[in-house]
Amino acid sequence: DLEFADELTLGRALTGRRAMV
């Protein structure tokens, strides 16, 4: 599902950003 993939991508992006910062 695109929605599922989008959620995973968004979650990973947010986590990555938080981890980076």
PDB file of C-alpha atoms in Angstrom, residues 6-16:
ATOM      1  CA  ASP A   6       4.363   6.724   2.963  1.00  0.00           C
ATOM      2  CA  GLU A   7       3.828   6.353   6.700  1.00  0.00           C
ATOM      3  CA  LEU A   8       6.995   4.278   7.011  1.00  0.00           C
ATOM      4  CA  THR A   9       8.970   6.821   4.989  1.00  0.00           C
ATOM      5  CA  LEU A  10       7.608   9.729   7.012  1.00  0.00           C
ATOM      6  CA  GLY A  11       8.275   7.929  10.280  1.00  0.00           C
ATOM      7  CA  ARG A  12      11.815   7.032   9.201  1.00  0.00           C
ATOM      8  CA  ALA A  13      12.458  10.579   7.972  1.00  0.00           C
ATOM      9  CA  LEU A  14      11.199  12.051  11.251  1.00  0.00           C
ATOM     10  CA  THR A  15      13.213   9.574  13.317  1.00  0.00           C
ATOM     11  CA  GLY A  16      16.308  10.184  11.195  1.00  0.00           C
TER      12      GLY A  16
END
